[in-house]
XYZ file of C-alpha atoms in Angstrom:
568
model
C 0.000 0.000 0.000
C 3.152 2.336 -0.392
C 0.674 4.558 -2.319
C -1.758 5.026 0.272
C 0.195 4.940 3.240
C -0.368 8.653 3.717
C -4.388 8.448 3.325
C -4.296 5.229 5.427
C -3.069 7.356 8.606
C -5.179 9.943 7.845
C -8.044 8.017 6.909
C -6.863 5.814 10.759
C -6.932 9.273 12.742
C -10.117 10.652 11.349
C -12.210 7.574 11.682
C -10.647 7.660 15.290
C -8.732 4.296 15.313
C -5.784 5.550 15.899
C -4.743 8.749 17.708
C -2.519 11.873 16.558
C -0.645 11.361 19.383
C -0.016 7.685 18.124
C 0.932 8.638 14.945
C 3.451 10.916 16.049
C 4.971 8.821 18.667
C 5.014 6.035 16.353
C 6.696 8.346 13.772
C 9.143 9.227 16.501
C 10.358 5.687 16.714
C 10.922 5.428 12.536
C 14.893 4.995 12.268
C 16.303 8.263 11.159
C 18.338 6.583 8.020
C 14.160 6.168 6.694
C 13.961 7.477 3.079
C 11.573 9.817 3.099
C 8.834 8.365 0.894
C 8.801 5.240 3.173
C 8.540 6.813 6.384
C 4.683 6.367 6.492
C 5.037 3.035 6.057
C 7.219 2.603 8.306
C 5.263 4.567 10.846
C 2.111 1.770 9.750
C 5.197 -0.784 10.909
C 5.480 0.870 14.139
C 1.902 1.017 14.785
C 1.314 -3.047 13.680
C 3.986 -4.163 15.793
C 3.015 -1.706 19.249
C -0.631 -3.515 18.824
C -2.319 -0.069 18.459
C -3.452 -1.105 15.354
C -4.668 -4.323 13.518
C -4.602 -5.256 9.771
C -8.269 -5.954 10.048
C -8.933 -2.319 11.473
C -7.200 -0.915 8.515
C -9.008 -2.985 5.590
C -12.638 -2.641 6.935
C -12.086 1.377 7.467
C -10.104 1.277 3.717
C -13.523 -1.085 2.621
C -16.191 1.721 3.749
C -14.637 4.622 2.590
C -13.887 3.204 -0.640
C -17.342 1.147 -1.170
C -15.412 -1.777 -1.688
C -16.107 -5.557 -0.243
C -13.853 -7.469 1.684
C -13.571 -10.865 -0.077
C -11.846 -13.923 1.940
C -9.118 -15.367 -0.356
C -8.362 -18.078 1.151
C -12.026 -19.631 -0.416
C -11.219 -18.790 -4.024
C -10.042 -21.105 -5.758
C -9.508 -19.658 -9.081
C -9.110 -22.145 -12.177
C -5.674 -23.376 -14.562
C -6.599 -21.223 -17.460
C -7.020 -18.034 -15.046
C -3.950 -18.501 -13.287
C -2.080 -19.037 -16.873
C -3.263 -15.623 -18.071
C -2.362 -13.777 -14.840
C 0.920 -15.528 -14.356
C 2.863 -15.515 -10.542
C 5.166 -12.652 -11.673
C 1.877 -10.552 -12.731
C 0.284 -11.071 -9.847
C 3.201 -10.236 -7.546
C 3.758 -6.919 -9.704
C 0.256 -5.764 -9.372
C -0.035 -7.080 -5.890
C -3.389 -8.821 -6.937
C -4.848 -11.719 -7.504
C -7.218 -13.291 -9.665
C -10.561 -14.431 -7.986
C -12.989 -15.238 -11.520
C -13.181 -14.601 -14.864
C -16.553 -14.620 -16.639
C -16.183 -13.870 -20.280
C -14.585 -10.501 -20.149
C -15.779 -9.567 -16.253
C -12.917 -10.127 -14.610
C -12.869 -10.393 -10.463
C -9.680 -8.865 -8.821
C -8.591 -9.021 -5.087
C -6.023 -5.991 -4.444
C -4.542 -4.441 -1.428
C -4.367 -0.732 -2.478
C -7.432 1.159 -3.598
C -5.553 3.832 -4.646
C -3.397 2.224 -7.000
C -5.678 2.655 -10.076
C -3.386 2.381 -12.407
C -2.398 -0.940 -11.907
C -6.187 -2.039 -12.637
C -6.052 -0.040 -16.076
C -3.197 -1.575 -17.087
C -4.494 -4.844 -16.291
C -7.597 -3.885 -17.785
C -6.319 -3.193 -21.463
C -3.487 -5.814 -21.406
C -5.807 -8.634 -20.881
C -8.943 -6.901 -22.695
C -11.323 -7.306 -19.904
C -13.300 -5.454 -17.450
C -12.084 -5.394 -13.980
C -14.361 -5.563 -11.035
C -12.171 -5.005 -7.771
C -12.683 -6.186 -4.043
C -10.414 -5.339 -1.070
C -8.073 -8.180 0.558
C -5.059 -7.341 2.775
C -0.867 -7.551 1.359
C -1.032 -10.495 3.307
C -3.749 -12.868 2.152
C -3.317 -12.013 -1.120
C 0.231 -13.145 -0.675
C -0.733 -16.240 0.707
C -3.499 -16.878 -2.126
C -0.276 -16.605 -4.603
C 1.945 -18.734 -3.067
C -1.097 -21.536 -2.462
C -2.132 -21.406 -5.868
C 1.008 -20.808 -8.039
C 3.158 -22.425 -5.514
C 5.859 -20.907 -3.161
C 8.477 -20.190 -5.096
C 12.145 -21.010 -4.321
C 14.555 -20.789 -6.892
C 11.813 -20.956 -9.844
C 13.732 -18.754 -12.837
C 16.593 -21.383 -11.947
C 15.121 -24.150 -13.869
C 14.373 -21.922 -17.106
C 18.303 -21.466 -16.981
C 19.228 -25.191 -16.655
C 16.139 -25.505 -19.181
C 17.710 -23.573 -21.746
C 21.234 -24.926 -21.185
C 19.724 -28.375 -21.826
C 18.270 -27.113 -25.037
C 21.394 -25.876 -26.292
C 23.086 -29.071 -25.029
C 20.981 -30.951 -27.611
C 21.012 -28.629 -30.479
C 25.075 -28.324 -30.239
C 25.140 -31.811 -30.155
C 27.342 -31.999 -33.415
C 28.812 -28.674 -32.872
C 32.682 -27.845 -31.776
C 33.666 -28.517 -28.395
C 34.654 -25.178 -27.814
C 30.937 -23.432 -29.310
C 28.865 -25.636 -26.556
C 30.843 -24.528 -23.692
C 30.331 -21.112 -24.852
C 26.778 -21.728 -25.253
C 26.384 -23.218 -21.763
C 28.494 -20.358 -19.382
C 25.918 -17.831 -19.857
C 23.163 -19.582 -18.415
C 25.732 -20.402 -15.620
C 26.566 -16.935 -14.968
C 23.052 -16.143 -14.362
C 22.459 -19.257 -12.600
C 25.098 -17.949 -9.409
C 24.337 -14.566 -9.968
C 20.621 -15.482 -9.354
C 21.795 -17.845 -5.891
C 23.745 -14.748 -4.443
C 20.879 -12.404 -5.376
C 18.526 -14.370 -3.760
C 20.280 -15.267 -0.518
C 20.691 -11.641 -0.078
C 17.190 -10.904 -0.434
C 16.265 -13.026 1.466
C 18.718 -12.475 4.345
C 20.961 -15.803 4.575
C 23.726 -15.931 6.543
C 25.538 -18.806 4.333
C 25.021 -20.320 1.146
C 26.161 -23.792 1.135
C 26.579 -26.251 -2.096
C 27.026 -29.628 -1.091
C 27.994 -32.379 -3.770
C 25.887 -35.407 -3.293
C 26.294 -39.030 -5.054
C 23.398 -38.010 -6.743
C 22.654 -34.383 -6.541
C 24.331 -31.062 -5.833
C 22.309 -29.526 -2.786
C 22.052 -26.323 -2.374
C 20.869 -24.284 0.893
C 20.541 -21.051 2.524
C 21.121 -20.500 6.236
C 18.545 -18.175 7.327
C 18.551 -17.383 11.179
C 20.620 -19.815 12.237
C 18.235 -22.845 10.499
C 19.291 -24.266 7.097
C 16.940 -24.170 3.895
C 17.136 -26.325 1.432
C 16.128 -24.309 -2.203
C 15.804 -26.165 -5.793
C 18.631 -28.045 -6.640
C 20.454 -27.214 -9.948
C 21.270 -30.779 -12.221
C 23.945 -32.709 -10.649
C 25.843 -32.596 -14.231
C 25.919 -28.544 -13.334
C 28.231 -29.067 -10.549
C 31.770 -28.706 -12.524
C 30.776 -25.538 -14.402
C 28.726 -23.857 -11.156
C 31.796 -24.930 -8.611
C 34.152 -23.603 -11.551
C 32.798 -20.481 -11.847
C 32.708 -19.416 -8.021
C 35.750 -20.051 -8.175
C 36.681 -17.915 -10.645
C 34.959 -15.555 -8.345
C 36.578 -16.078 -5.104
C 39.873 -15.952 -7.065
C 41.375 -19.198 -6.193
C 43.022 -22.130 -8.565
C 40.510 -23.683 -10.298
C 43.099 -26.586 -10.927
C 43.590 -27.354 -7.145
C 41.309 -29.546 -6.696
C 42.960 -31.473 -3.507
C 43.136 -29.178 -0.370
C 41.076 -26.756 0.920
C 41.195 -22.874 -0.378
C 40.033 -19.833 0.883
C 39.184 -16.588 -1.089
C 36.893 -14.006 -1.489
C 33.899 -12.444 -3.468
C 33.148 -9.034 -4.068
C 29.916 -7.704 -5.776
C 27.190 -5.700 -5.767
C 23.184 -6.774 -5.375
C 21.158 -3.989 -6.352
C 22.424 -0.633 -4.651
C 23.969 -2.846 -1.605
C 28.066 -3.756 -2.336
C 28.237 -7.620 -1.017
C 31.649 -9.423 0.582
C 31.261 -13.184 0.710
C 33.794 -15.170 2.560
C 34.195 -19.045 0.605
C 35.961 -21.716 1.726
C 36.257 -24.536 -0.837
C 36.550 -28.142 0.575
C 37.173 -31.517 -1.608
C 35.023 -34.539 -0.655
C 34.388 -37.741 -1.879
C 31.808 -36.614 -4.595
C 33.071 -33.419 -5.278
C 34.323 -29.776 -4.411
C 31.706 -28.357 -1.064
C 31.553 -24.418 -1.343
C 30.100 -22.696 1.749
C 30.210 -18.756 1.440
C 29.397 -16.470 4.213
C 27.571 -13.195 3.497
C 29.038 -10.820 5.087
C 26.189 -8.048 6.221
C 27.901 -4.775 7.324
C 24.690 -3.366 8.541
C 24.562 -5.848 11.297
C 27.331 -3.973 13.018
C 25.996 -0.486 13.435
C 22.855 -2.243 15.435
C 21.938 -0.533 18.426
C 22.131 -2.479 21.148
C 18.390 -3.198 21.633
C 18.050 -4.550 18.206
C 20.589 -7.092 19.880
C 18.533 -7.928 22.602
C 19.020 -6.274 25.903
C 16.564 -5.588 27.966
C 17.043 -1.646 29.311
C 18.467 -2.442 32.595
C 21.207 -5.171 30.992
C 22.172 -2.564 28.456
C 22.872 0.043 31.183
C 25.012 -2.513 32.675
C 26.658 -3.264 29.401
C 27.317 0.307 28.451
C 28.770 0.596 32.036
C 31.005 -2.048 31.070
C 32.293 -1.252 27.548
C 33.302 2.039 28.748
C 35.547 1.262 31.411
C 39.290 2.413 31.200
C 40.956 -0.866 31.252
C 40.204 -4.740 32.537
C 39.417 -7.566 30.278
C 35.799 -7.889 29.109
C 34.988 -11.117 27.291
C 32.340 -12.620 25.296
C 31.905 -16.222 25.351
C 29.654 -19.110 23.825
C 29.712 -21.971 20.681
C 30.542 -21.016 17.484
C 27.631 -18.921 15.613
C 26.542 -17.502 18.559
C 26.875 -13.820 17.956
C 29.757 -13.075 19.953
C 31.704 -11.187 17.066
C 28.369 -9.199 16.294
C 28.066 -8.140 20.008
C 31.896 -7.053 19.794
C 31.654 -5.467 16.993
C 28.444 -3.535 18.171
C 30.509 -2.568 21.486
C 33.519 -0.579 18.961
C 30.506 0.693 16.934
C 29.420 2.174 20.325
C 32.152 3.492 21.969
C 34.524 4.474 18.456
C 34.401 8.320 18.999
C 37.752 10.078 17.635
C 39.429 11.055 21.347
C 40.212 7.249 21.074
C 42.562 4.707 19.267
C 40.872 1.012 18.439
C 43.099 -1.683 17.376
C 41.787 -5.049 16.737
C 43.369 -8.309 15.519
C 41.443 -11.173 14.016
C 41.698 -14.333 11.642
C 39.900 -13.042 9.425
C 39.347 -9.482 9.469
C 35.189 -9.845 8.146
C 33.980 -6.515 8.551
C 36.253 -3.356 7.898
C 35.099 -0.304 10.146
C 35.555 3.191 9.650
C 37.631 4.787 12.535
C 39.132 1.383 13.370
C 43.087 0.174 12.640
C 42.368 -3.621 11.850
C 45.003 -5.782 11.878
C 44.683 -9.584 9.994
C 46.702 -12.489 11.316
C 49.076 -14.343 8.578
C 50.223 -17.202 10.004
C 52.175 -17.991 7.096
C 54.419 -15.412 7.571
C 54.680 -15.614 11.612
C 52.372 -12.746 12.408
C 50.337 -14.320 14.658
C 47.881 -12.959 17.261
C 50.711 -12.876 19.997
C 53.225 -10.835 17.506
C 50.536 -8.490 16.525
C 49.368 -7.733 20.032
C 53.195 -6.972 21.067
C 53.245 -4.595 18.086
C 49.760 -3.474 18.723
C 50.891 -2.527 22.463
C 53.568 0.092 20.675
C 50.992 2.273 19.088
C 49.435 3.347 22.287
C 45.806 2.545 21.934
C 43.066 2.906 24.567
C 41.143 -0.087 22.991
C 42.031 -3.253 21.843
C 39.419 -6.077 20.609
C 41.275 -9.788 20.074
C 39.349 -11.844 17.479
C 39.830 -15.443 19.982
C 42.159 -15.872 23.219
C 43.248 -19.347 22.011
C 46.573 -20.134 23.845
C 48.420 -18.916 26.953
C 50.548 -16.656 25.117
C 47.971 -14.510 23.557
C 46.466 -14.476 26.979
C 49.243 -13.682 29.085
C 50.296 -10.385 26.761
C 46.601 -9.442 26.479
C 46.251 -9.732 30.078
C 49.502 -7.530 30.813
C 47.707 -5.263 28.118
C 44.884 -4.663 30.377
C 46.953 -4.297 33.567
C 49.004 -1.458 31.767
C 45.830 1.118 31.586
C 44.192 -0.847 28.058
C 40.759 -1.647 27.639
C 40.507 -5.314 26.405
C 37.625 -7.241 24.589
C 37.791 -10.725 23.496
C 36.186 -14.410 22.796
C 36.454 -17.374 24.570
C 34.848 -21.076 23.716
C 32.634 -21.865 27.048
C 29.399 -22.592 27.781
C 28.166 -20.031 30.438
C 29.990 -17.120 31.934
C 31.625 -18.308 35.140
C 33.800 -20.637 32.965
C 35.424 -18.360 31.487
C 37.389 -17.888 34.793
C 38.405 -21.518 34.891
C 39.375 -21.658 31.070
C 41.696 -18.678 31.700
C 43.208 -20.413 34.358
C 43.194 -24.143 32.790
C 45.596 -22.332 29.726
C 47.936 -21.494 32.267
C 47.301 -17.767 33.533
C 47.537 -17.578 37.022
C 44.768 -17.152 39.234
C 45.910 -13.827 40.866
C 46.583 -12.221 37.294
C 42.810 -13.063 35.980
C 41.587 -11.583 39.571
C 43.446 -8.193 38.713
C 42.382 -7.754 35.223
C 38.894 -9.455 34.488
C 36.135 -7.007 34.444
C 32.826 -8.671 33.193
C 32.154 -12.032 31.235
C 28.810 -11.991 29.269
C 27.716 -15.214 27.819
C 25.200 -15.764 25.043
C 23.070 -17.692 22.536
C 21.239 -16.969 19.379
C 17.246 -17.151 19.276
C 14.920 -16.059 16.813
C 12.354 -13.900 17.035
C 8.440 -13.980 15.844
C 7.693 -12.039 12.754
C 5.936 -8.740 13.995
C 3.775 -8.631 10.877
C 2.099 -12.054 11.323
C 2.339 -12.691 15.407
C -0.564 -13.877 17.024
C -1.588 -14.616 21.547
C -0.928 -17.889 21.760
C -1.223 -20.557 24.481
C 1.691 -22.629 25.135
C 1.167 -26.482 26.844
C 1.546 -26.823 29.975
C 4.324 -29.227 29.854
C 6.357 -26.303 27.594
C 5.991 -23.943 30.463
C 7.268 -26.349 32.960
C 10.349 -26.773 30.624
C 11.228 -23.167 31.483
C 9.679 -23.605 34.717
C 6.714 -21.349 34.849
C 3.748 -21.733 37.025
C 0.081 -20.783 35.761
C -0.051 -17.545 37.943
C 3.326 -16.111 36.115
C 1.898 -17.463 32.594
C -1.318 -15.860 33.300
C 0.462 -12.856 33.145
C 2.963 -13.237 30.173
C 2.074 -12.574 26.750
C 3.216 -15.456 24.799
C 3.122 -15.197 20.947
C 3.778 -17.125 18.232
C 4.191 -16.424 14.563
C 1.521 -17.688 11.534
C 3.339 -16.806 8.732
C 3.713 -14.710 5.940
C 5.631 -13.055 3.051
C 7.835 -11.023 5.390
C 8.720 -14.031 7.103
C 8.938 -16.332 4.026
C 6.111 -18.609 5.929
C 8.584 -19.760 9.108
C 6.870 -17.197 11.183
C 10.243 -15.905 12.753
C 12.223 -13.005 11.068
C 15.808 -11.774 12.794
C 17.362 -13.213 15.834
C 18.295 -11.742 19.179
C 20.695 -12.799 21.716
C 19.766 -14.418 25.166
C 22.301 -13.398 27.951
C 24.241 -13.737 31.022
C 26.069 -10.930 32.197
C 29.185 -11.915 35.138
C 30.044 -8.946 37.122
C 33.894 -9.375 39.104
C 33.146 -7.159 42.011
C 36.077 -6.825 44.942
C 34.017 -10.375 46.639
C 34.522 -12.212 43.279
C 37.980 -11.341 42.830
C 38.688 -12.511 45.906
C 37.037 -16.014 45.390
C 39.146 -16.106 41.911
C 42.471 -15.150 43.783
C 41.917 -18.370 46.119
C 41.488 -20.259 43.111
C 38.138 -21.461 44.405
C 35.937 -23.874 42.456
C 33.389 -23.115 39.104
C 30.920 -24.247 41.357
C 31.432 -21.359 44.002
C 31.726 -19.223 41.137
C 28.554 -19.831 39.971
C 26.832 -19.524 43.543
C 28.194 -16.255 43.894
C 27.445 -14.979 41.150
C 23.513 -16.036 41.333
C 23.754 -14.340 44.304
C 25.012 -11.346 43.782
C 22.072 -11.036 40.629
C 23.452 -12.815 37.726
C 20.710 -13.943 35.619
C 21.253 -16.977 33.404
C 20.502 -17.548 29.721
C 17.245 -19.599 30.741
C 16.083 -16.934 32.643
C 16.697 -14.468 29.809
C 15.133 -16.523 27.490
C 11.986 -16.998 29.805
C 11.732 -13.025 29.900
C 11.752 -12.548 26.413
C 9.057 -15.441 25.863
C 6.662 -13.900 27.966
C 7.172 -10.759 26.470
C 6.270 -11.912 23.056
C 9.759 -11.427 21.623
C 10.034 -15.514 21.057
C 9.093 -18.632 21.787
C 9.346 -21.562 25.071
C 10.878 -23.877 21.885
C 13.340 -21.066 20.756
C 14.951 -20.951 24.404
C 14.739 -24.631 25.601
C 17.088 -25.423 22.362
C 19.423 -22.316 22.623
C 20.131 -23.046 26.666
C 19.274 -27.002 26.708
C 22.995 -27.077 28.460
C-alpha cells in the first residue's frame, strides 16, 4: 500500500482508530536513516507491531470509505486457465490476484485502492473489465503462493532448461561453441543464488555435492533451507565459476582454499567469505555473506533488555580490565563485539583489533589480519599493537596462553581489552583462563565482566498472534500458571515477510558476570566453578534460561526457541 500509506493514517486518525498522538509517537520511533517516501510506512510498521493497530482495522475502514467488499481469499479457488493468463510474476507486480473470470468480467482481489493504475493496465493488457474487491498484502500473498506455488529458486530451472536445449542442439557442434553456449546460463544461474540469498537475508550459502545431486541451501537465522537443486551434471561448471569468483586455482582440486567475493546486489556492495573443501563426490563451497549493517545495530536490536544494556554500556566504557564474550561457534559473539567498537569508536580514542579473518572493515578502526604464514600471529601483533598506544584493543579469539598472558599484561598497563572465549556459560570463562595457564591472581586483577550468550529467533511482527503454550512447555522453562497468566506469549503464523517460518531476525539471550572486589577474591583463592557460579547467582546474575523466559513472555520468542538455545 506504499501509495496510500499517507491516506491510510489519515483516513486511521479521522475515523478515530488511531490517535494523533499515536501517529506521532510512532513516527518518533521510525529509524532516522528512513527514506523519506517510506517513512509512512514505516510509521504503519510501528503502529502493527506496538498492537495499536490491527490489519483488520485498517481494511474494513479502507472497505467503507472506498465502497469496496472485503472478499476472503483463502475460499477462491480460481481455475488453470485463469492462473495461466495472470501468471505468478503478474500477480506479484500488481499485488493482486485473480478471484474469476466470466467472459470478459474479470474479479480482482487488491490491497491498495488507490493504485488505479495498476487495474487499467491490467484492464487493457488482458482486454477485460475489472471488477475489484479489497483483501489485505497479506492474504493475497498467501493466495499466490497456495495457488502458483511458493516459489524457491523458480527462474533457476528456465536457466538449466535452456542450457539443456542448447546441449541438444550443439550436439554436433565444436567442443569449444557448446561450452560457450552453456556459461551464460551459468553466470546467471550464481548470480541469481547470491541475489537471492541476499534478499532473502541468509547468513551462508552452502553447495554440497551429493552421489546423486548437488544440494544447495541457505542459512537463514541460524536454520538451514534447502532451495531447488540445480542438475547434478551442473556441478563442474557452477563450482568452476565461483571459483573464478573467489579468485582461487581452479586446478587445485585437492586441499582446501580460501578466497573471497566481491559484488554488488542492487544498490547494496556484497563481501562473501568461501571456503572450498574436496570430498568424496566433489568440491563443497560454503560462502558467508558478510552483512555490514549488522554492526551499526543498536544495542536493543541485539537484545538487551534496558536495565542489561545500562550494565553493558557501564562495562564497555571502562578504562581498562578484560571484558569477554563467550559461547559456541555462531553464537553472535563477534556481532556483540563489533556492536561494542561501533558504540564506543568516537575520535578522542585509538581502536586496534586483531582477528583471523578481518570480516567486517570499520571506519575509525586500525584492523590488523593475522598471517600465520608469515609468523604474524595474534601474539606478535598484540606486542606490536601494544607500541601504538591505543586505549582499545578487541582480540578476534584468546586461544593459547601466550595470547592471553600479553593481552592480560595489556589490560593491567591502563588498556581496555575485549575478546572471545569457547565456554558454555559465563563463570567458565574464569576456569578456562586459568586451565591455559594464567595464574589465578593475574585473571583476579584484570577481568572485568564475562557476558555469555546464545542466538534465538524472534516472531515475525507482521504475522504474530496470543498464543497458548502447553503446559508441559511452560514447565520446561519452569513457569507456574499464575506467572503465565500474566505473560504474553506469541507465536508467529506466517507470511511473506517471514517467508512462511513465522520468525524473522534473531536476538541474543544473555548472562552478564560482574567481578566485584568479593569475586575477585574467590578467583584469587582459586576457588571452584561451582562457588563461582553460587556467587554470582547471588550477587544477581541472571542466566541464559532466565533471559530466554523473559523474552518469551514478552512476546519477543518462543518456550521452543529458548529450551534449544540453553538445553545445556
Amino acid at each position: 500500500m506504499t501509495s496510500a500509506d499517507d491516506f491510510v493514517l489519515q483516513l486511521l486518525q479521522d475515523k478515530g482508530l488511531v490517535t494523533t498522538e499515536a501517529v506521532a509517537s510512532a513516527r518518533s520511533q521510525v529509524k532516522p536513516e528512513t527514506p523519506t517516501d517510506q517513512m509512512d510506512a514505516a510509521t504503519l510498521d510501528v503502529l502493527f507491531e506496538s498492537n495499536n493497530l490491527t490489519e483488520d482495522q485498517v481494511y474494513k475502514a479502507l472497505s467503507k470509505e472506498f465502497h469496496m467488499e472485503l472478499t476472503n481469499l483463502a475460499e477462491v479457488r480460481p481455475g488453470e486457465e485463469l492462473l495461466k493468463m495472470i501468471g505468478r510474476d503478474l500477480a506479484l507486480r500488481y499485488k493482486a490476484f485473480p478471484m474469476s473470470l466470466d467472459g470478459k468480467q474479470l474479479d480482482l482481489a487488491i490491497s491498495d485502492p488507490l493504485n488505479v493504475d495498476a487495474v487499467d493496465s491490467l484492464s487493457k493488457m488482458l482486454n477485460v473489465t475489472i471488477t475489484t474487491y479489497l483483501a489485505s498484502p497479506k492474504q493475497i500473498q498467501e493466495a499466490i503462493d497456495e495457488n502458483y506455488g511458493v516459489p524457491t529458486t523458480s527462474a533457476y530451472g528456465d536457466l538449466f532448461g535452456e542450457t539443456e536445449a542448447k546441449d541438444a542442439t550443439s550436439a554436433d557442434a565444436a567442443k569449444t561453441k557448446a561450452a560457450k553456449e552453456a556459461e551464460a546460463p551459468i553466470i546467471k544461474y550464481v548470480s541469481m543464488l547470491i541475489t537471492e540469498a541476499v534478499k532473502r537475508r541468509a547468513s551462508d550459502i552452502h553447495l554440497e555435492p551429493m552421489e546423486k545431486r548437488f544440494r544447495v541451501r541457505y542459512r537463514i537465522d541460524g536454520s538451514l533451507l534447502e532451495i531447488e537443486n540445480p542438475p547434478k551434471r551442473l556441478q563442474p561448471p557452477i563450482v568452476s565459476r565461483l571459483k573464478l569468483m573467489a579468485n582461487v586455482s581452479l586446478a587445485e582440486k585437492r586441499i582446501p582454499q580460501d578466497g573471497r567475493i566481491q559484488m554488488k546486489v542492487g544498490q547494496k556492495d556484497v563481501d562473501l567469505r568461501v571456503s572450498v573443501l574436496p570430498t568424496v563426490y566433489g568440491e563443497s563451497i560454503v560462502m558467508r555473506i558478510l552483512d555490514k549493517e549488522g554492526l551499526k545495530l543498536g544495542l536493543p536490536e541485539l537484545g538487551f533488555f534496558s536495565d542489561d544494556q545500562v550494565v553493558f554500556e557501564k562495562i564497555v566504557g571502562m578504562p581498562d580490565g578484560i571484558f569477554l564474550v563467550t559461547g559456541p561457534t555462531g553464537s553472535g559473539k563477534s556481532t556483540t563485539l563489533y556492536s561494542a567498537l561501533n558504540y564506543i569508536n568516537h575520535p578522542d580514542r585509538k581502536i586496534i583489533t586483531v582477528e583471523d579473518p578481518v570480516e567486517y572493515q570499520m571506519n575509525g578502526i586500525n584492523q590488523v589480519q593475522v598471517r600465520r604464514e608469515v609468523e604474524m600471529t595474534f601474539a606478535r601483533a598484540l606486542r606490536a599493537m601494544l607500541r601504538q598506544a591505543p586505549n582499545i584493543i578487541m582480540i578476534g579469539e584468546i586461544r593459547d596462553f601466550e595470547t592471553a598472558e600479553i593481552a592480560i599484561n595489556a589490560s593491567l598497563t591502563g588498556h581496555m581489552v575485549f575478546s572471545t572465549l569457547h565456554t558454555n556459560d559465563a563463570p567458565s570463562a574464569v576456569t578456562r583462563l586459568v586451565d591455559i595457564g594464567v595464574k589465578a591472581f593475574l585473571v583476579s586483577a584484570s577481568l572485568r565482566a564475562v557476558l555469555a550468550q546464545r542466538l534465538v529467533r524472534r516472531v515475525c511482527i507482521q504475522c504474530k498472534k496470543p498464543f497458548l503454550p502447553e503446559p508441559k512447555d511452560l514447565m520446561s522453562i519452569g513457569l507456574n500458571e499464575v506467572q503465565a497468566a500474566q505473560a504474553t506469549f506469541m507465536k508467529g503464523e506466517g507470511c511473506q515477510r517471514c517467508l512462511g517460518i513465522g520468525f524473522r531476525g534473531r536476538m541474543g539471550l544473555f548472562e552478564m558476570f560482574l567481578i566485584n572486589e568479593e569475586v575477585q577474591q574467590m578467583i584469587y583463592e582459586g576457588r571452584s566453578l561451582v562457588e563461582l557460579r553460587q556467587k554470582a547467582r547471588e550477587l544477581g546474575m541472571r542466566t541464559m534460561r532466565e533471559d530466554g523466559v523473559r523474552k518469551v513472555t514478552s512476546g519477543l520468542t518462543t518456550v521452543d526457541e529458548v529450551v534449544y538455545a540453553t538445553m545445556a
